[in-house]
């Protein structure tokens, strides 16, 4: 009897969760009957958006198995983990009723703090867990502890992970700990002696599987074939750069309006694939540059879409896209930043050539040889420079006489706090601090343009 | 359903009214006498130290002054036993009325949760009062510095002195400072393991207060160890005379620890008993029994462990040795070792493990402490070192020795 019912459950589960038959089968056979002991710990890994949490939760929910779901990021200290587990035990039956009554009474009284179980170490946790479970009906079935983002558990106390791995053995209860993570099990090992969990891998979805899953999102007004055609077009553009199901679904939803618009206006017949493709492709190519980047929020995108559909000629996109590379700075701050940029990207020995008044002429041949053999400093990243060098460059590029007052130093420290400069050392007052410039070339060019300073003439890489 | 027997005798605690069960045979008797906890009445081979300490404490009590003595020696050389013996004799004399009244207080650094708890312990032993550490320190300070017509001197034994070390060394300072007070009449016997502890750990003013009355307990020579064992076995004919000598020589060569010698002798009586159990007859501990016990206690289990590893694990150790010999550095990255392991596998013609399998192997060896590894999160750049010598590995994995 149990066999047949299980098969039915399987088929209904598979209709809800697509393309994960193998994993569901493995999980179900590992879990077995309610009373049966399962494996002590289970480690599930796979990329983002491969349905780890979905499969696990739907299997557990569908079979009405008692489980506790916990995100490890929320557990900044083991205490939160213990208390979350102990306070959320899925108790059933008579015990639950009394518990509910208690809760009701407490809520009426206006404080339910009395019921909150406190626990801050492993020994107490196991003792309390054993005492709670052995007096509830839960003791006759397997309890599942699901820990999502399990890689965070490595960073908390060293004994936490080993204990959770052999919780079944330590508590003597029918408990199964399930770890869900994106990284492989080898990276979890440290110290001495782990109980090795059963590892289960969730592979990436193939293109066919992605199509099958994404076709579920078809709006009611749209025909199945037409929508699958649309998904096919979307995948042909985006599958190269992105296989994340979540992101692909987001993109498909955003651009659907472009696709369906000509059909709704009866300009193109639904059967005319070529025209539809030609119509949608430029829009998708444009969206390609903003995969994963939420520069434009979905709401803004929709507004943009409506505006563009209404009036294709107008240039709305530039109006909405925020220009990130523009910051309003005081006059001297701009020069300080330019000086810092030059100090970061120019070799020190060329300072004389750029900034000294009477510099020695470099022979053309020497210049040639140097240029061919050097690697660009812009590829290697910014270098560290002492504050004296920056100030020397600053005084030589800034126009007019600047008094070296406290005002200038305040501007340097405010540049650091704006994360335009990065300070290294210099906590003690005697050692001169060193800095690194953190801004891009485009940014510094736009800053230099506002003060009419040609920064490119002073950069060694661009001579 | 099995019916329960009604008038079955219920088990009870054995009655203690009769005499203690006497040992059945000589071997059991010997084992009881050889136990470390059975401290004999007389301590052989420590007569000189005994008389020195006795003279020091007795003269201080008779003079009515205070003083410090620092006693050092490696573990198992009879420091605490000798001091306790001195105090036992002195207390017996006091009870006989030959000596004026004195109090004996004992503090063990290892038994304190925190150095400052020493004050609490001392106060409790002297007056029976309980107080916090600060308060106890104040009371003790007053007790030892303010002149009061107190009747009895105090003998304070501080065992495991090195654990009373604090950053400011205030506990040590106080303990050694009180005896210098005129009215204190405190005699401190400080016991520790290292000879140069005052010079190494203590600041100058503490070391100076400790003074120069020092005594070092030398490790037992093999003759002394032999005498100790013989004194415990007086009247019993269970040991070959050569057997005791072998045990004594083996221990004296390594540490001169009397506890170790007694343990070996006890273990060898057990071996002898199990050996003669089937044969019957009188059991005498022979040289071979001692040898077996010494092997058991002194030999390192690492070679045995290496020999019993799985094939791939042994091969990985070989790969580590090969990589070290190639590079000449006693440390290697995991990726280099993987290459070596692959080569060795191909050479042997066996299955090449995947990276995952090999990292599991590496981790297993690391948790056995044959290797020293880093956390697995560094995966390929994990640095690996050996925790056994390369020669040991080559010796253990030599083909001609049957495992």
PDB file of N, CA, C and O in Angstrom, chain A residues 29 172 206 230-231 288 360 399 404 447 460-461:
ATOM      1  N   UNK A  29      14.349   8.153  -1.464  1.00  0.00           N
ATOM      2  CA  UNK A  29      14.832   6.839  -1.032  1.00  0.00           C
ATOM      3  C   UNK A  29      15.754   6.973   0.181  1.00  0.00           C
ATOM      4  O   UNK A  29      15.841   6.070   0.996  1.00  0.00           O
ATOM      5  N   UNK A 172      21.254  10.836  20.009  1.00  0.00           N
ATOM      6  CA  UNK A 172      20.545   9.563  20.046  1.00  0.00           C
ATOM      7  C   UNK A 172      19.134   9.668  19.517  1.00  0.00           C
ATOM      8  O   UNK A 172      18.299   8.805  19.766  1.00  0.00           O
ATOM      9  N   UNK A 206      20.218  22.048 -18.316  1.00  0.00           N
ATOM     10  CA  UNK A 206      20.630  22.193 -19.710  1.00  0.00           C
ATOM     11  C   UNK A 206      19.696  23.190 -20.395  1.00  0.00           C
ATOM     12  O   UNK A 206      18.723  23.656 -19.807  1.00  0.00           O
ATOM     13  N   UNK A 230       9.288  32.577 -28.025  1.00  0.00           N
ATOM     14  CA  UNK A 230       9.905  33.744 -27.385  1.00  0.00           C
ATOM     15  C   UNK A 230      11.061  33.321 -26.478  1.00  0.00           C
ATOM     16  O   UNK A 230      12.154  33.885 -26.510  1.00  0.00           O
ATOM     17  N   UNK A 231      10.807  32.282 -25.673  1.00  0.00           N
ATOM     18  CA  UNK A 231      11.847  31.799 -24.760  1.00  0.00           C
ATOM     19  C   UNK A 231      13.057  31.314 -25.543  1.00  0.00           C
ATOM     20  O   UNK A 231      14.212  31.546 -25.158  1.00  0.00           O
ATOM     21  N   UNK A 288      21.235  42.850 -22.920  1.00  0.00           N
ATOM     22  CA  UNK A 288      22.369  41.975 -22.632  1.00  0.00           C
ATOM     23  C   UNK A 288      23.436  42.677 -21.802  1.00  0.00           C
ATOM     24  O   UNK A 288      24.109  42.079 -20.977  1.00  0.00           O
ATOM     25  N   UNK A 360      65.571  67.433 -18.223  1.00  0.00           N
ATOM     26  CA  UNK A 360      66.488  67.034 -19.280  1.00  0.00           C
ATOM     27  C   UNK A 360      65.709  66.461 -20.446  1.00  0.00           C
ATOM     28  O   UNK A 360      64.707  65.782 -20.257  1.00  0.00           O
ATOM     29  N   UNK A 399      46.971  75.805 -10.066  1.00  0.00           N
ATOM     30  CA  UNK A 399      47.272  77.167 -10.500  1.00  0.00           C
ATOM     31  C   UNK A 399      47.240  78.105  -9.303  1.00  0.00           C
ATOM     32  O   UNK A 399      46.411  77.964  -8.408  1.00  0.00           O
ATOM     33  N   UNK A 404      49.730  75.869   2.386  1.00  0.00           N
ATOM     34  CA  UNK A 404      49.590  74.517   2.943  1.00  0.00           C
ATOM     35  C   UNK A 404      48.925  74.552   4.320  1.00  0.00           C
ATOM     36  O   UNK A 404      49.580  74.444   5.345  1.00  0.00           O
ATOM     37  N   UNK A 447      36.718  64.695 -14.097  1.00  0.00           N
ATOM     38  CA  UNK A 447      37.076  65.670 -13.060  1.00  0.00           C
ATOM     39  C   UNK A 447      38.033  66.697 -13.624  1.00  0.00           C
ATOM     40  O   UNK A 447      37.887  67.904 -13.406  1.00  0.00           O
ATOM     41  N   UNK A 460      51.983  58.720 -17.877  1.00  0.00           N
ATOM     42  CA  UNK A 460      53.103  58.077 -18.538  1.00  0.00           C
ATOM     43  C   UNK A 460      52.622  57.028 -19.541  1.00  0.00           C
ATOM     44  O   UNK A 460      53.214  56.846 -20.590  1.00  0.00           O
ATOM     45  N   UNK A 461      51.522  56.350 -19.214  1.00  0.00           N
ATOM     46  CA  UNK A 461      51.035  55.275 -20.080  1.00  0.00           C
ATOM     47  C   UNK A 461      50.538  55.781 -21.416  1.00  0.00           C
ATOM     48  O   UNK A 461      50.495  55.029 -22.385  1.00  0.00           O
TER      49      UNK A 461
END
